[in-house]
Short mmCIF file of C-alpha atoms in Angstrom, two decimals:
data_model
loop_
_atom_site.label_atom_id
_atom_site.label_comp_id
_atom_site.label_asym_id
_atom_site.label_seq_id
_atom_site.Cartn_x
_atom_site.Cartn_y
_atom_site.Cartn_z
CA UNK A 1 18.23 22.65 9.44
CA UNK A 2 15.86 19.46 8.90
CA UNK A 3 17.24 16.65 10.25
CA UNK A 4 18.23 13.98 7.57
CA UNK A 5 18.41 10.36 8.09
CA UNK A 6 22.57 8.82 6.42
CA UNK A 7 22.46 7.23 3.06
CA UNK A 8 22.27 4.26 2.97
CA UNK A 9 22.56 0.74 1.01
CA UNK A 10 19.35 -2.01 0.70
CA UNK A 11 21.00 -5.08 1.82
CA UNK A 12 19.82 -9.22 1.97
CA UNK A 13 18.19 -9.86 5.33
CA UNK A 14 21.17 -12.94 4.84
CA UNK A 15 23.64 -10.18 5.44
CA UNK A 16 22.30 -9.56 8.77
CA UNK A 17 22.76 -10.81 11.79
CA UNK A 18 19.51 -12.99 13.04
CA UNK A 19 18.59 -11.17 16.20
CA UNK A 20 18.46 -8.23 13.51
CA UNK A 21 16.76 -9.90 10.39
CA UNK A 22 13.78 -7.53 9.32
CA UNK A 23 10.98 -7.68 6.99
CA UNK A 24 12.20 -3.94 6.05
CA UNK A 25 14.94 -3.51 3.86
CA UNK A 26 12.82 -4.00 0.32
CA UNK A 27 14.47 -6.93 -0.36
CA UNK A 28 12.46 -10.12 1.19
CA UNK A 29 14.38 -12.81 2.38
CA UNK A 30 16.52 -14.72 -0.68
CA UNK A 31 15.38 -12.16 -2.57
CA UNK A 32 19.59 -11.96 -3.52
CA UNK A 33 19.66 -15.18 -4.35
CA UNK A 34 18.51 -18.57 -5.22
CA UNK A 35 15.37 -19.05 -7.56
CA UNK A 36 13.37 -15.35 -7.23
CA UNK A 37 15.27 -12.22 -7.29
CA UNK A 38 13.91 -8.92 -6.92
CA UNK A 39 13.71 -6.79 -10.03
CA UNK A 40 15.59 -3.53 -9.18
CA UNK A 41 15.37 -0.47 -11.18
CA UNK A 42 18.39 1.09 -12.82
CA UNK A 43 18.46 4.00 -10.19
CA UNK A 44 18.06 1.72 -7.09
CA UNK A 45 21.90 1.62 -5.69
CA UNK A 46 22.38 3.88 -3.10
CA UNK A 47 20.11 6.25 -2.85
CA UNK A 48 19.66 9.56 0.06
CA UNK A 49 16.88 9.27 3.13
CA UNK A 50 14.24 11.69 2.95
CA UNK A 51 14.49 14.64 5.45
CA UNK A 52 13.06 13.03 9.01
CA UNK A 53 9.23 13.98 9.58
CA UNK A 54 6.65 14.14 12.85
CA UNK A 55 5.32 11.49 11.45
CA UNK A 56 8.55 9.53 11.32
CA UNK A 57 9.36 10.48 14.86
CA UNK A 58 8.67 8.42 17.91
CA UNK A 59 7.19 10.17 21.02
CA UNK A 60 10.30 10.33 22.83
CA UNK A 61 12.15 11.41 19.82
CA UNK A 62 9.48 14.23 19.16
CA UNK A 63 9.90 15.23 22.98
CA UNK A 64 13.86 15.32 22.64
CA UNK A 65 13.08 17.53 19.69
CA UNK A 66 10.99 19.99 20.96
CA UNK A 67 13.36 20.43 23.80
CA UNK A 68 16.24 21.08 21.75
CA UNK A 69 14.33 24.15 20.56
CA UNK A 70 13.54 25.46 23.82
CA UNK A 71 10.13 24.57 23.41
CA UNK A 72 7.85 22.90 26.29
CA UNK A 73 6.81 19.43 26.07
CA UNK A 74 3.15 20.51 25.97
CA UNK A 75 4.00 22.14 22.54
CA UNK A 76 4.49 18.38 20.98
CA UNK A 77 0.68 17.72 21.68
CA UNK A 78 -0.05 20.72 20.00
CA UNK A 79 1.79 19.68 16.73
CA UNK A 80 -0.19 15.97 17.26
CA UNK A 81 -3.20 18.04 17.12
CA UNK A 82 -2.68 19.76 13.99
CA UNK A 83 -1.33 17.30 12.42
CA UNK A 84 -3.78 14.33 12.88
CA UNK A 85 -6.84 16.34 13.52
CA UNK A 86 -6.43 19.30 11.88
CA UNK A 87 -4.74 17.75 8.71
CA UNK A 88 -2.55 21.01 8.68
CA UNK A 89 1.25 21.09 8.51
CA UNK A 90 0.73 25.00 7.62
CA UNK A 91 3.13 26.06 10.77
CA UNK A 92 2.55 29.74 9.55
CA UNK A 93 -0.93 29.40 10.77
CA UNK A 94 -0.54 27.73 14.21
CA UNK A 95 -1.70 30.99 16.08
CA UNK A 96 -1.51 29.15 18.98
CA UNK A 97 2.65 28.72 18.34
CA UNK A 98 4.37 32.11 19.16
CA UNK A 99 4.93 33.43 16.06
CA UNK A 100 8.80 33.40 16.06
CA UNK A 101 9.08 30.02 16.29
CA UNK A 102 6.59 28.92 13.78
CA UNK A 103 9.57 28.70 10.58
CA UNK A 104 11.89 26.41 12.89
CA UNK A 105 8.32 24.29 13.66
CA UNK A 106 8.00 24.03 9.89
CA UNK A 107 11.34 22.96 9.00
CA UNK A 108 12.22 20.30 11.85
CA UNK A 109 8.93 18.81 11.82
CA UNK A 110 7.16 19.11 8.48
CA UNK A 111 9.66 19.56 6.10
CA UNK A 112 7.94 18.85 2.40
CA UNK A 113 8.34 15.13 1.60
CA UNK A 114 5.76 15.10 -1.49
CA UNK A 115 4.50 17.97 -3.65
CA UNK A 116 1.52 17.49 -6.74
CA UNK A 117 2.90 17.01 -9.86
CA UNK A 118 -0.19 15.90 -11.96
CA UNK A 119 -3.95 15.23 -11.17
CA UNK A 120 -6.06 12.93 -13.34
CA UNK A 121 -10.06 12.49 -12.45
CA UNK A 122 -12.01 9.79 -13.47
CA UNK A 123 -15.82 8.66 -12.80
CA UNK A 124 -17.39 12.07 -12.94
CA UNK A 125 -14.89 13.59 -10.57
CA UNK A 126 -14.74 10.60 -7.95
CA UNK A 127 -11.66 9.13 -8.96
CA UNK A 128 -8.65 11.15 -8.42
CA UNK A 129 -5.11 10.17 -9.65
CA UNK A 130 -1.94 11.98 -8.20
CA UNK A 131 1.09 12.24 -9.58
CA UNK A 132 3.71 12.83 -6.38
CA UNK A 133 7.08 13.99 -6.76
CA UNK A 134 9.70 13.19 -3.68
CA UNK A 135 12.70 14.94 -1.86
CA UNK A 136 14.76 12.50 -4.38
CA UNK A 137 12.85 13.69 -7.59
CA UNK A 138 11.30 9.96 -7.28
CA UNK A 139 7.70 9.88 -8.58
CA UNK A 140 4.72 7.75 -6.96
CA UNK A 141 1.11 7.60 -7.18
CA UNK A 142 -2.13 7.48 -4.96
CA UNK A 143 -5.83 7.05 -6.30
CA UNK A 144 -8.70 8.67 -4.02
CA UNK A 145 -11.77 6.63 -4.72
CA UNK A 146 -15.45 8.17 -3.79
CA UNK A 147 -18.46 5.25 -3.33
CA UNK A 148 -21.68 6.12 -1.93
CA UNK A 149 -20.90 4.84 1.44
CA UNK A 150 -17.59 5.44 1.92
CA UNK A 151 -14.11 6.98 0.47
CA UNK A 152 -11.55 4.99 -0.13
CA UNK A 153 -7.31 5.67 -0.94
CA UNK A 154 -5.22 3.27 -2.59
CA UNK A 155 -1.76 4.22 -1.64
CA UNK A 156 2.05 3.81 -2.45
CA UNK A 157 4.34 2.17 0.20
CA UNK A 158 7.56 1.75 -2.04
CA UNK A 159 9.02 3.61 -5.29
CA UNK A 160 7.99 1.02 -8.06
CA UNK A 161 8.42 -2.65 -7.02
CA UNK A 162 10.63 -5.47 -6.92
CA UNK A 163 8.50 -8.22 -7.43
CA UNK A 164 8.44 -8.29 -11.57
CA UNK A 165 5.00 -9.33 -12.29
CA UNK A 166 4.56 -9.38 -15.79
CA UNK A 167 1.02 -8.03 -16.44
CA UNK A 168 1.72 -5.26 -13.49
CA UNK A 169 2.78 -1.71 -14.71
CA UNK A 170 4.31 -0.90 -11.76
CA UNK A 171 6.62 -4.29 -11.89
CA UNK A 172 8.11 -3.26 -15.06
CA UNK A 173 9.43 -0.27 -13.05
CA UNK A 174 11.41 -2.28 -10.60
CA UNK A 175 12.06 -1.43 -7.13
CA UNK A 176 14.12 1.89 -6.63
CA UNK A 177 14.09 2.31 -2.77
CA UNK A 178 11.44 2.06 -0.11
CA UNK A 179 9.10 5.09 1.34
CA UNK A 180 9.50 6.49 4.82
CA UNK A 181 6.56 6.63 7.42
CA UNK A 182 5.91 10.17 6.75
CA UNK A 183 6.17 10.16 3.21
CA UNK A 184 3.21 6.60 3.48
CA UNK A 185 1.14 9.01 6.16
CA UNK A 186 1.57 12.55 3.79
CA UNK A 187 -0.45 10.52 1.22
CA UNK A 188 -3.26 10.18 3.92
CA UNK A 189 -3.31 13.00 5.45
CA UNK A 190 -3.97 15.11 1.83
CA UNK A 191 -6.81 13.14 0.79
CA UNK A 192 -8.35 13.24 3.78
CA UNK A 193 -7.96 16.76 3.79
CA UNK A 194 -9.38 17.29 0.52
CA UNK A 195 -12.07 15.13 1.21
CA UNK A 196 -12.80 16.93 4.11
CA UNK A 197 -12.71 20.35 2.22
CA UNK A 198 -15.12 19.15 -0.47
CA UNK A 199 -12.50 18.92 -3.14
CA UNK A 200 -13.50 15.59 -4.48
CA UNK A 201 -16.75 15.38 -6.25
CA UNK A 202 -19.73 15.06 -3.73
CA UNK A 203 -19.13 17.56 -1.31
CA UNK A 204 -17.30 17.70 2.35
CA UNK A 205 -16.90 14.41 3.60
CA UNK A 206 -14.45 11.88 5.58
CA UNK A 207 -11.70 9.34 4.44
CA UNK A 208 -12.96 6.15 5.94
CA UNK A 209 -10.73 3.71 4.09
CA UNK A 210 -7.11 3.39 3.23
CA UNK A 211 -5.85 0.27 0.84
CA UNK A 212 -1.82 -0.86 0.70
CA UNK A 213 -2.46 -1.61 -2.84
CA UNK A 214 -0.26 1.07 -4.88
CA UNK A 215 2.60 1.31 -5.97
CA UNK A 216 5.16 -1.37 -3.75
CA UNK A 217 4.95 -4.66 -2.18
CA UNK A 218 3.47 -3.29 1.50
CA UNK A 219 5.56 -6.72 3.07
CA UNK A 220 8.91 -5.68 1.52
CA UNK A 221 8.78 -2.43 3.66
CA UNK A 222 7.13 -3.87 6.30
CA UNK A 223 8.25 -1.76 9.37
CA UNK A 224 7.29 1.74 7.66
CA UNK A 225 3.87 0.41 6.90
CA UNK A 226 3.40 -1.10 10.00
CA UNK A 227 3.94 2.27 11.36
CA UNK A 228 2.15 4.22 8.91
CA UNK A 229 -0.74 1.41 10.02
CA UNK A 230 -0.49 2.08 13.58
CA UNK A 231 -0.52 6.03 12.95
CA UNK A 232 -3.91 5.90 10.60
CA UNK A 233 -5.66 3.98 12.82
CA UNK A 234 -4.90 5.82 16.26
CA UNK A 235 -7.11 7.83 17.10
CA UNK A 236 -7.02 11.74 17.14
CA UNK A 237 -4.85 13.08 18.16
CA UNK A 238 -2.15 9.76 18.20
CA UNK A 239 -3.41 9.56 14.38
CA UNK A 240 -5.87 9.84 11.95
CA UNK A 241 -8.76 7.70 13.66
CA UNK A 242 -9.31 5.57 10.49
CA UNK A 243 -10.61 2.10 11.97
CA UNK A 244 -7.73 -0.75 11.63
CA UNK A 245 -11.03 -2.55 9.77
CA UNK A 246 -10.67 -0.30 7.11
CA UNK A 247 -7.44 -0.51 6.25
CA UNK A 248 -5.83 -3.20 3.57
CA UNK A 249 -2.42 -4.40 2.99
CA UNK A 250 -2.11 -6.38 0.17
CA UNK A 251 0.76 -9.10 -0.96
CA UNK A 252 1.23 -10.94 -3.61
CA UNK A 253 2.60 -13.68 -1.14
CA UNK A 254 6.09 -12.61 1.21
CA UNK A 255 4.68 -15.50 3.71
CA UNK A 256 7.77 -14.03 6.65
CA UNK A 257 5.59 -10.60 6.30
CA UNK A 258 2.28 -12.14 6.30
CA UNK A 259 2.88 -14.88 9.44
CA UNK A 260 4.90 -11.41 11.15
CA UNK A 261 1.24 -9.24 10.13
CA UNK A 262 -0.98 -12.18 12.19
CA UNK A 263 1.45 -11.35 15.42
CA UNK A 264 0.47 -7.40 15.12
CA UNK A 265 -2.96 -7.64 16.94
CA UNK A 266 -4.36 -5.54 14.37
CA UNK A 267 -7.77 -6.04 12.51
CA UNK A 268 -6.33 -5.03 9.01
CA UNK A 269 -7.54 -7.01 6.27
CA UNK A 270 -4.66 -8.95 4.37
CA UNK A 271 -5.44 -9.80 0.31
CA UNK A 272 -3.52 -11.98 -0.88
CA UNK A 273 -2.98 -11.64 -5.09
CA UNK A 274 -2.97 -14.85 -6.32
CA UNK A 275 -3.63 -15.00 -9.32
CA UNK A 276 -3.30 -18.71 -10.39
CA UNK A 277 -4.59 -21.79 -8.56
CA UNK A 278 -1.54 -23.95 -9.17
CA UNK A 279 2.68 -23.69 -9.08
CA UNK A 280 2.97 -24.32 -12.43
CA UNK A 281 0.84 -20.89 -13.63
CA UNK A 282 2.04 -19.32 -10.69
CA UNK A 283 5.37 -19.11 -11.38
CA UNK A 284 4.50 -17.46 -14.90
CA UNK A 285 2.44 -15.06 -13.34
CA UNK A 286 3.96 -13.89 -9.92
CA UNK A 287 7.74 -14.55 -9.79
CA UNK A 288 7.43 -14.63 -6.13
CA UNK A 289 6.11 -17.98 -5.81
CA UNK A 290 9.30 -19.13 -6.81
CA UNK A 291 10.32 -18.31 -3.12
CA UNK A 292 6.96 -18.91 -1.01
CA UNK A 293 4.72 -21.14 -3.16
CA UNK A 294 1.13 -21.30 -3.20
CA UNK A 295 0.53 -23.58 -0.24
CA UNK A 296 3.43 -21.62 1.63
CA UNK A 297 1.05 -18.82 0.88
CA UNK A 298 -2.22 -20.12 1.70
CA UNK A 299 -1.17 -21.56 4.81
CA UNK A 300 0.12 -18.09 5.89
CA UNK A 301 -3.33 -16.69 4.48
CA UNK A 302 -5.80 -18.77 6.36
CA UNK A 303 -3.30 -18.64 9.78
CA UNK A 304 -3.86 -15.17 9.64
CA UNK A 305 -7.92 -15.56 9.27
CA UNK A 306 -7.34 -18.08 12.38
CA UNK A 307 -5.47 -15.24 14.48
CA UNK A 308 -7.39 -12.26 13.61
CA UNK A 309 -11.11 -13.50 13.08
CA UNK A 310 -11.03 -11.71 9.78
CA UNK A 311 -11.85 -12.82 6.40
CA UNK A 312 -8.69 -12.82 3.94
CA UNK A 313 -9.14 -11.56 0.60
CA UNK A 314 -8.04 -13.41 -2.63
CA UNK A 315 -7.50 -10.91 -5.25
CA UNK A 316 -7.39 -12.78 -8.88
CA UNK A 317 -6.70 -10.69 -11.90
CA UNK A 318 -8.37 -12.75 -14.80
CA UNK A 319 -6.58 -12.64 -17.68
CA UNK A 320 -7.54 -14.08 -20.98
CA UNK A 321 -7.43 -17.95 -21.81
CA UNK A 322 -4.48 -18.11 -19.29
CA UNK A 323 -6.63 -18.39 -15.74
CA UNK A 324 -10.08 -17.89 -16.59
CA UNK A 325 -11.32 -20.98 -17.48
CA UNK A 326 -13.83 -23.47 -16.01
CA UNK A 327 -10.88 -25.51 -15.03
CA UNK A 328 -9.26 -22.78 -13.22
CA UNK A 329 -12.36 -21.72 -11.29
CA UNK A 330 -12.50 -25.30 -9.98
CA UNK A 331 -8.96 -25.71 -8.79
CA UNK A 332 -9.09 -22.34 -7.43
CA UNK A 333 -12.21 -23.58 -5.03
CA UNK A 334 -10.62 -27.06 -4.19
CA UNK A 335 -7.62 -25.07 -3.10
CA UNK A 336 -9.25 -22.53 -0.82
CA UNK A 337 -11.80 -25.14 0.71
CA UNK A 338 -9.10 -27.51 1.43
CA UNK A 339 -8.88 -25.29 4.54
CA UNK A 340 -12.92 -24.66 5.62
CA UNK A 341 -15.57 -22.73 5.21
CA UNK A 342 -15.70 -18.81 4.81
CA UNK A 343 -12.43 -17.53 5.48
CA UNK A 344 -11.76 -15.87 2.18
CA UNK A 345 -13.32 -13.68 -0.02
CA UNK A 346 -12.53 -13.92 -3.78
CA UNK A 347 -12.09 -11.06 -5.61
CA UNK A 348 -11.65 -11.29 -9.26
CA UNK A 349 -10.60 -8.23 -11.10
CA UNK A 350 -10.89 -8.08 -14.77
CA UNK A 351 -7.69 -7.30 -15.92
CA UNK A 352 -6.44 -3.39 -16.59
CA UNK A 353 -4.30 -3.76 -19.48
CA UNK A 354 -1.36 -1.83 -20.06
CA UNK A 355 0.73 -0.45 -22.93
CA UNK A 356 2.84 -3.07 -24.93
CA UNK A 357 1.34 -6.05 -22.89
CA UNK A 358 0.39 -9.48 -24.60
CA UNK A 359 -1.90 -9.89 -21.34
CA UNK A 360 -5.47 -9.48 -22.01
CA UNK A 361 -8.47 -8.86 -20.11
CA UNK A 362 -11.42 -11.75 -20.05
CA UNK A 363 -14.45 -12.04 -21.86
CA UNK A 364 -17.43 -11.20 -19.97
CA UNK A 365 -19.07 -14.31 -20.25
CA UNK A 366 -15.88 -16.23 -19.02
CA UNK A 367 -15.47 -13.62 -15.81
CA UNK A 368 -19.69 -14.89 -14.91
CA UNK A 369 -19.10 -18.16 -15.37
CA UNK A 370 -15.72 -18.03 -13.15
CA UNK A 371 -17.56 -16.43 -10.66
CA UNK A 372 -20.78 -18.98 -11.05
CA UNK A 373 -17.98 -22.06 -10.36
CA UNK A 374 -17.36 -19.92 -7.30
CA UNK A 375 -20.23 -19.23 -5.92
CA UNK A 376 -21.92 -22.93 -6.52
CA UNK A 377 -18.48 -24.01 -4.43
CA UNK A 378 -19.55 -21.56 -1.52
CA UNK A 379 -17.25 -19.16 -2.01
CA UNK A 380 -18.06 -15.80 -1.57
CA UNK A 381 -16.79 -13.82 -4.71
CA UNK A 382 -17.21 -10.37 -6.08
CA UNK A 383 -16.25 -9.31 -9.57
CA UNK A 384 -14.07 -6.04 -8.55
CA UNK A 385 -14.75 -2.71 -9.77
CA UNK A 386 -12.18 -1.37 -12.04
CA UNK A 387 -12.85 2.44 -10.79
CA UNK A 388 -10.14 4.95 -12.67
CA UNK A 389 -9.06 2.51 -15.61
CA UNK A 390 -9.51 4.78 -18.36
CA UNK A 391 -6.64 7.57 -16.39
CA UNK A 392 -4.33 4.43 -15.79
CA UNK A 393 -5.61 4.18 -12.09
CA UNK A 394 -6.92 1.14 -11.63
CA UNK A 395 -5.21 -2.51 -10.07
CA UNK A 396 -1.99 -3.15 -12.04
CA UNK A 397 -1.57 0.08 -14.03
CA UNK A 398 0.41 2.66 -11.30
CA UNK A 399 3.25 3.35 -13.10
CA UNK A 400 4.04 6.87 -12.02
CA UNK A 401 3.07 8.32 -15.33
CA UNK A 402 0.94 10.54 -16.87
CA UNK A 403 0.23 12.62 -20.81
CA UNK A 404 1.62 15.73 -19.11
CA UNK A 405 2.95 16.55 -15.83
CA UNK A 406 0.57 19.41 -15.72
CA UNK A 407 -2.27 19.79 -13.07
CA UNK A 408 -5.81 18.83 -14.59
#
C-alpha cells in the first residue's frame, strides 16, 4: 500500500505557534488578513496529500522504509541511483532488484504523482508545453525550453496561485493547494529524461537549467521548493547534479521567503517581478505589495545580492501606456541605483497577453527606448525572449489549459 500523507487544512502562519511559523503553508504571512489576501480557488478547502514519494523521503525515512520490507540498506542507494542518474522509476526493469520485490519497490517508492495529459510544441519543436494531471485530478504545467547553449525548464511549484495578479493567467486561477517535493522533482526528472533521449528537437542532450517560474508563488511553498532545490542540485546520485547557478526561483515579492532564501547558502538566482517602479502602480499591478512594499522588497532583493555574491534579477512585464513610459524607465533606475552599482539585472518582458484581458503588450519602439533609459543609467537590461507564446507558454499565460486534452 503507498504510504499517504493525512489531509489536511492550509492555515495563517498567525495560527501557529512562533517557534513553528513557516514560509510553507501557501498562505504568506497576513495573507488572512489585513490589506492583501490571497486569492483562493473555489476547490482550495481541504484537499488530500499526494501518496509519499523517494523523493519526498528523507534518508533516514528511506532507510526505515527499506527495512520494513526486508530489504538491506544498500538497496536504498540503489533506488538513489536510478532515480537521479538513471532518470528511471521503471521498478520492473531494475534487474539488479530481485525480481519479486520489484512491484512493492514501485508502489512504496514511486507511486505515479503526475501523468501527460496534453503536449503543445512551439519554436520548431524546442518549446514543449505539458499538460500534467495529479493524484487529485489537479492540472499543472511545465515548459521545456531548448537554446543553443543550454536547456532550460520552467516549472510549477503550486496548483494555480494565490497572489491575484491581474495580467497573470495563472492568478485568475487562484491558489488550490501547494505541490509536494516529489511531485516539484517528477517535473525534472521527465524533461531531463527526454532531453536526454533526444525527444526534444535537436537531438540527445542534458537539462542544464531549471526556473521556479510556473505555475505558483515558489516563496508561498517555500519548504517543498527548498527541497526540491537541494535535490536538483546534489549531485548524482543525492540528485540530479544541476548546478545551484542554474537554478531560479522567482517572487513577485514575499520579503519573509526572500530574507529566509539569503540564509540557505545556496547560489540560486532570485528574480524579483516587479513590475512597477512606485507603490502607487504597484498596488494595481501586484496585490502583494500591499503586504511587503517595494522598498520592503528591494531591500530584501539587494540583501540577498550582498549574501550570495549573485546578481538579482528584476523581471518587468511592460505593459502598454501603464509602465512603459520614459518616466517609468527613469524611476525604475533611480530606484535600483539607490542601492549601487551592478547588483541587478533588468529583465523586461513584453507582455503575453491573455484571453479577456484589457492588459496590452508595448509598442516596440516604447520597449527600445525603456531599455535605452536603462542602459544610459548603467543598468544592465535584456529585453526577454517570449519563447512558446503562441501555445500559451510563455511568462504570465500558465493556466493549465489547452484546445484539447489530447497528446500533440
Amino acid at each position: 500500500m503507498q504510504i499517504t500523507r493525512n489531509e489536511t487544512e492550509v492555515v495563517s502562519e498567525e495560527h501557529l505557534p512562533a517557534e513553528n511559523q513557516q514560509i510553507d503553508s501557501g498562505i504568506t504571512p497576513g495573507g488572512n488578513t489585513g490589506a492583501f489576501r490571497d486569492v483562493l480557488a473555489s476547490n482550495h478547502a481541504r484537499r488530500g496529500k499526494p501518496p509519499v514519494h523517494f523523493a519526498d523521503m528523507t534518508p533516514d525515512v528511506r532507510q526505515s522504509t527499506a527495512l520494513a520490507l526486508n530489504m538491506p540498506k544498500f538497496r536504498v542507494k540503489q533506488l538513489a541511483n536510478h532515480y537521479f542518474e538513471h532518470l528511471s522509476t521503471h521498478a520492473e526493469s531494475f534487474t539488479d532488484f530481485p525480481a519479486d520485490i520489484r512491484a512493492t519497490v514501485a508502489e512504496r517508492f514511486f507511486p505515479t504523482l503526475i501523468k501527460p495529459l496534453a503536449v503543445q510544441e512551439a519554436d520548431e519543436g524546442t518549446t514543449v508545453k505539458t499538460l500534467w494531471e495529479l493524484f487529485d485530478g489537479a492540472e499543472i504545467e511545465s515548459v521545456l525550453m531548448r537554446y543553443p547553449n543550454r536547456t532550460t525548464l520552467c516549472i510549477s511549484s503550486q496548483v494555480g496561485c494565490g497572489m491575484g495578479c491581474p495580467f497573470c493567467a495563472t492568478g485568475k486561477l487562484g491558489l488550490t493547494r501547494n505541490m509536494s517535493t516529489g511531485e516539484i522533482l517528477e517535473q525534472v526528472r521527465i524533461a531531463a529524461a527526454s532531453v536526454r533521449n533526444g525527444e526534444i528537437a535537436g537531438g540527445p542532450g542534458r537539462l542544464s537549467n531549471v526556473v521556479f517560474m510556473g505555475m505558483g508563488e515558489p516563496m508561498g511553498n517555500y519548504r517543498a521548493v527548498m527541497s526540491a532545490v537541494r535535490q536538483i542540485s546534489t549531485l548524482a546520485p543525492g540528485g540530479f547534479g544541476i548546478s545551484a547557478r542554474n537554478i531560479t526561483i522567482s517572487t513577485v515579492g514575499v520579503v519573509p521567503g526572500m530574507r529566509k532564501l539569503a540564509q540557505e547558502g545556496l547560489p540560486v538566482r532570485l528574480a524579483v517581478s516587479l513590475h512597477a517602479p512606485t507603490d502607487e502602480l504597484r498596488d494595481e499591478l501586484v496585490p502583494m505589495n500591499k503586504r511587503f512594499n517595494t522598498t520592503a522588497v528591494l531591500d530584501a532583493a539587494h540583501d540577498y545580492y550582498i549574501a550570495s555574491k549573485r546578481r538579482v534579477s528584476i523581471e518587468y512585464a511592460l505593459m502598454r501606456g501603464i509602465n512603459d513610459q520614459e518616466i517609468h524607465a527613469r524611476q525604475l533606475a533611480r530606484r535600483l541605483n539607490h542601492y549601487g552599482d551592478d547588483w541587478v539585472h533588468v529583465n523586461p518582458i513584453p507582455l503575453n497577453p491573455i484571453e479577456g484581458s484589457r492588459w496590452t503588450a508595448s509598442k516596440p519602439e516604447d520597449e527600445q527606448r525603456f531599455l535605452e533609459i536603462l542602459h544610459r543609467a548603467g543598468i544592465a537590461a535584456t529585453l526577454r525572449d517570449t519563447r512558446g507564446s503562441e501555445i500559451d507558454g510563455a511568462c504570465g499565460q500558465l493556466a493549465a489549459k489547452m484546445q484539447t486534452h489530447q497528446q500533440s
